[in-house]
PDB file of C-alpha atoms in Angstrom:
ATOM      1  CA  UNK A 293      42.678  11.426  68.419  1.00  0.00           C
ATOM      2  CA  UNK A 294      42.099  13.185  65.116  1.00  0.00           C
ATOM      3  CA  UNK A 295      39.194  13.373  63.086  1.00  0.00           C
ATOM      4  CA  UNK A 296      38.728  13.967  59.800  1.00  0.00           C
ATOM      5  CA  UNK A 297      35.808  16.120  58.629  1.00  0.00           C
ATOM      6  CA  UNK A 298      34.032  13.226  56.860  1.00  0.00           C
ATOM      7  CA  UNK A 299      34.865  10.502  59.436  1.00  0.00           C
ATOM      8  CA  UNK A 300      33.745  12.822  62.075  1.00  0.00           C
ATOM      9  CA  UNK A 301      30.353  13.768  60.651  1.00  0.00           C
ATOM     10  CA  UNK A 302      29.396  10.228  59.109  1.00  0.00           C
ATOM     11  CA  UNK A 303      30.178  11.089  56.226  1.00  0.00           C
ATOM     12  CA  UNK A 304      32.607   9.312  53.316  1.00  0.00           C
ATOM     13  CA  UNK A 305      34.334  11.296  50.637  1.00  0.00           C
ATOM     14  CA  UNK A 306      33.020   9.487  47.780  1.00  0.00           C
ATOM     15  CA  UNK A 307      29.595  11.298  48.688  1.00  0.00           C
ATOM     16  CA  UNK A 308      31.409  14.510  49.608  1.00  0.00           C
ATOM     17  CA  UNK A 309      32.576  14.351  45.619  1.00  0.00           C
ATOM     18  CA  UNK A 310      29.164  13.874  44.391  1.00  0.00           C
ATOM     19  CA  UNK A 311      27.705  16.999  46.259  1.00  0.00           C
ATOM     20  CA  UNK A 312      30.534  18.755  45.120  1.00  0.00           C
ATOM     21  CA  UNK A 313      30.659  17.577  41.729  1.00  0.00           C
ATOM     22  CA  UNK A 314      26.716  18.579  41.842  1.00  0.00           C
ATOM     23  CA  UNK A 315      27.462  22.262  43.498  1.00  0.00           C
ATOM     24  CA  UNK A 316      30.081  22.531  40.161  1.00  0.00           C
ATOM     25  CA  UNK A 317      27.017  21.746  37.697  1.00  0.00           C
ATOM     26  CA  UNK A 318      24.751  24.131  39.684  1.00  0.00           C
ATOM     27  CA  UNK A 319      26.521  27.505  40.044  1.00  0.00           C
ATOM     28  CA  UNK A 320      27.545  26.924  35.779  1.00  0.00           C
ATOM     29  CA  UNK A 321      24.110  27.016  34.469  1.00  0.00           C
ATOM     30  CA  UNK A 322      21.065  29.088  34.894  1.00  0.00           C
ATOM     31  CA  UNK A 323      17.362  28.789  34.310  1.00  0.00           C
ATOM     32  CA  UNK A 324      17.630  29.020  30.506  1.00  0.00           C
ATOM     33  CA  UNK A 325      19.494  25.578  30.608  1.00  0.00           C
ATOM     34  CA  UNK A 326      16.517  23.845  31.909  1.00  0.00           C
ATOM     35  CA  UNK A 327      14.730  22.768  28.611  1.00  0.00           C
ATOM     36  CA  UNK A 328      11.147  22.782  29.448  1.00  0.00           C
ATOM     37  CA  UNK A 329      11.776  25.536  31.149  1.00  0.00           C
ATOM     38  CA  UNK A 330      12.507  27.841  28.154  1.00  0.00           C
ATOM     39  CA  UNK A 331       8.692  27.283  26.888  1.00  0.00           C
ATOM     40  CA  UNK A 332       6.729  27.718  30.134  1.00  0.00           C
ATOM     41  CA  UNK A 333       5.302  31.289  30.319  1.00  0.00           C
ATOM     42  CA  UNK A 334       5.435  30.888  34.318  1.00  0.00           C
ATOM     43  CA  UNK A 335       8.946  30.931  34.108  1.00  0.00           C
ATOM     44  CA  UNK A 336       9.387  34.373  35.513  1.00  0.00           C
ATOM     45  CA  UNK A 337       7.226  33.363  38.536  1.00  0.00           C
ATOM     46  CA  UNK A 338       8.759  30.063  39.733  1.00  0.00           C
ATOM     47  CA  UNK A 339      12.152  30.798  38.275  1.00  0.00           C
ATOM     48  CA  UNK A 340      12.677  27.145  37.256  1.00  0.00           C
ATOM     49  CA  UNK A 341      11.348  25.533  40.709  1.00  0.00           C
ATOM     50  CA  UNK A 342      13.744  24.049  43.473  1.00  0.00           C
ATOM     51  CA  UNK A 343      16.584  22.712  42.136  1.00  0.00           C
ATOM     52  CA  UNK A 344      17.415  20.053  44.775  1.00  0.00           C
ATOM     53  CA  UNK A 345      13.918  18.495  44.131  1.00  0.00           C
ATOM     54  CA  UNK A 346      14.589  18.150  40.726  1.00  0.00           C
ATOM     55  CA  UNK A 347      17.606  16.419  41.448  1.00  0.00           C
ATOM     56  CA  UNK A 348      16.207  13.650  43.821  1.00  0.00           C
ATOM     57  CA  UNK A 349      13.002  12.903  41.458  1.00  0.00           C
ATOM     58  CA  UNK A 350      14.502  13.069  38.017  1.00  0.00           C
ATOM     59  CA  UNK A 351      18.129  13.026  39.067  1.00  0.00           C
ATOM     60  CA  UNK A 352      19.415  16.024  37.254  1.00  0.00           C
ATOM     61  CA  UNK A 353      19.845  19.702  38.390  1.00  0.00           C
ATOM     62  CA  UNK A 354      18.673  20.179  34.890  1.00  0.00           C
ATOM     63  CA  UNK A 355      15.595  18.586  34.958  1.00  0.00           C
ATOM     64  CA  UNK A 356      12.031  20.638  35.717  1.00  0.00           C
ATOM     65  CA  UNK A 357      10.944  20.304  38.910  1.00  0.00           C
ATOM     66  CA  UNK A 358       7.987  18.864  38.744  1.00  0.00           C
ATOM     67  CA  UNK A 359       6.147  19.927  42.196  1.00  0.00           C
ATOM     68  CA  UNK A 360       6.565  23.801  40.803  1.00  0.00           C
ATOM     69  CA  UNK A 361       5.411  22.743  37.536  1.00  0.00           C
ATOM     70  CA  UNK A 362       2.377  21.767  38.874  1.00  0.00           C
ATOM     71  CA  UNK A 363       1.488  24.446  41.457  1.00  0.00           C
ATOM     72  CA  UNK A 364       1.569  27.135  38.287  1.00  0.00           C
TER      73      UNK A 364
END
């Protein structure tokens, strides 16, 4: 039979929207964006942290990340 990508994989479109939806938000801003970011004079050395982690703990791309914050 045929298989859709998402059906196939496990996976459901509504969550296949969200990651893309969260890709979109990603590639449109850059470190400056990320607020506490703009004052932290490790910035150059972390380069805002990992994204992704920011996203699961504080549920925004935009958010610090606070394991990075800590290690500098």
């Amino acid at each position: 039979g045929k298989y859709t990508t998402w059906n196939y994989n496990g996976w459901n479109r509504k969550y296949l929207g969200k990651i893309s939806k969260i890709l979109m938000e990603y590639r449109s801003h850059t470190i400056a964006d990320i607020e506490k970011c703009n004052t932290c004079k490790n910035v150059n050395v972390c380069k805002g942290g990992c994204r992704a982690r920011a996203y699961f703990i504080n549920g925004s791309i935009l958010a610090c990340d606070p394991v990075s914050c800590k290690m500098y």
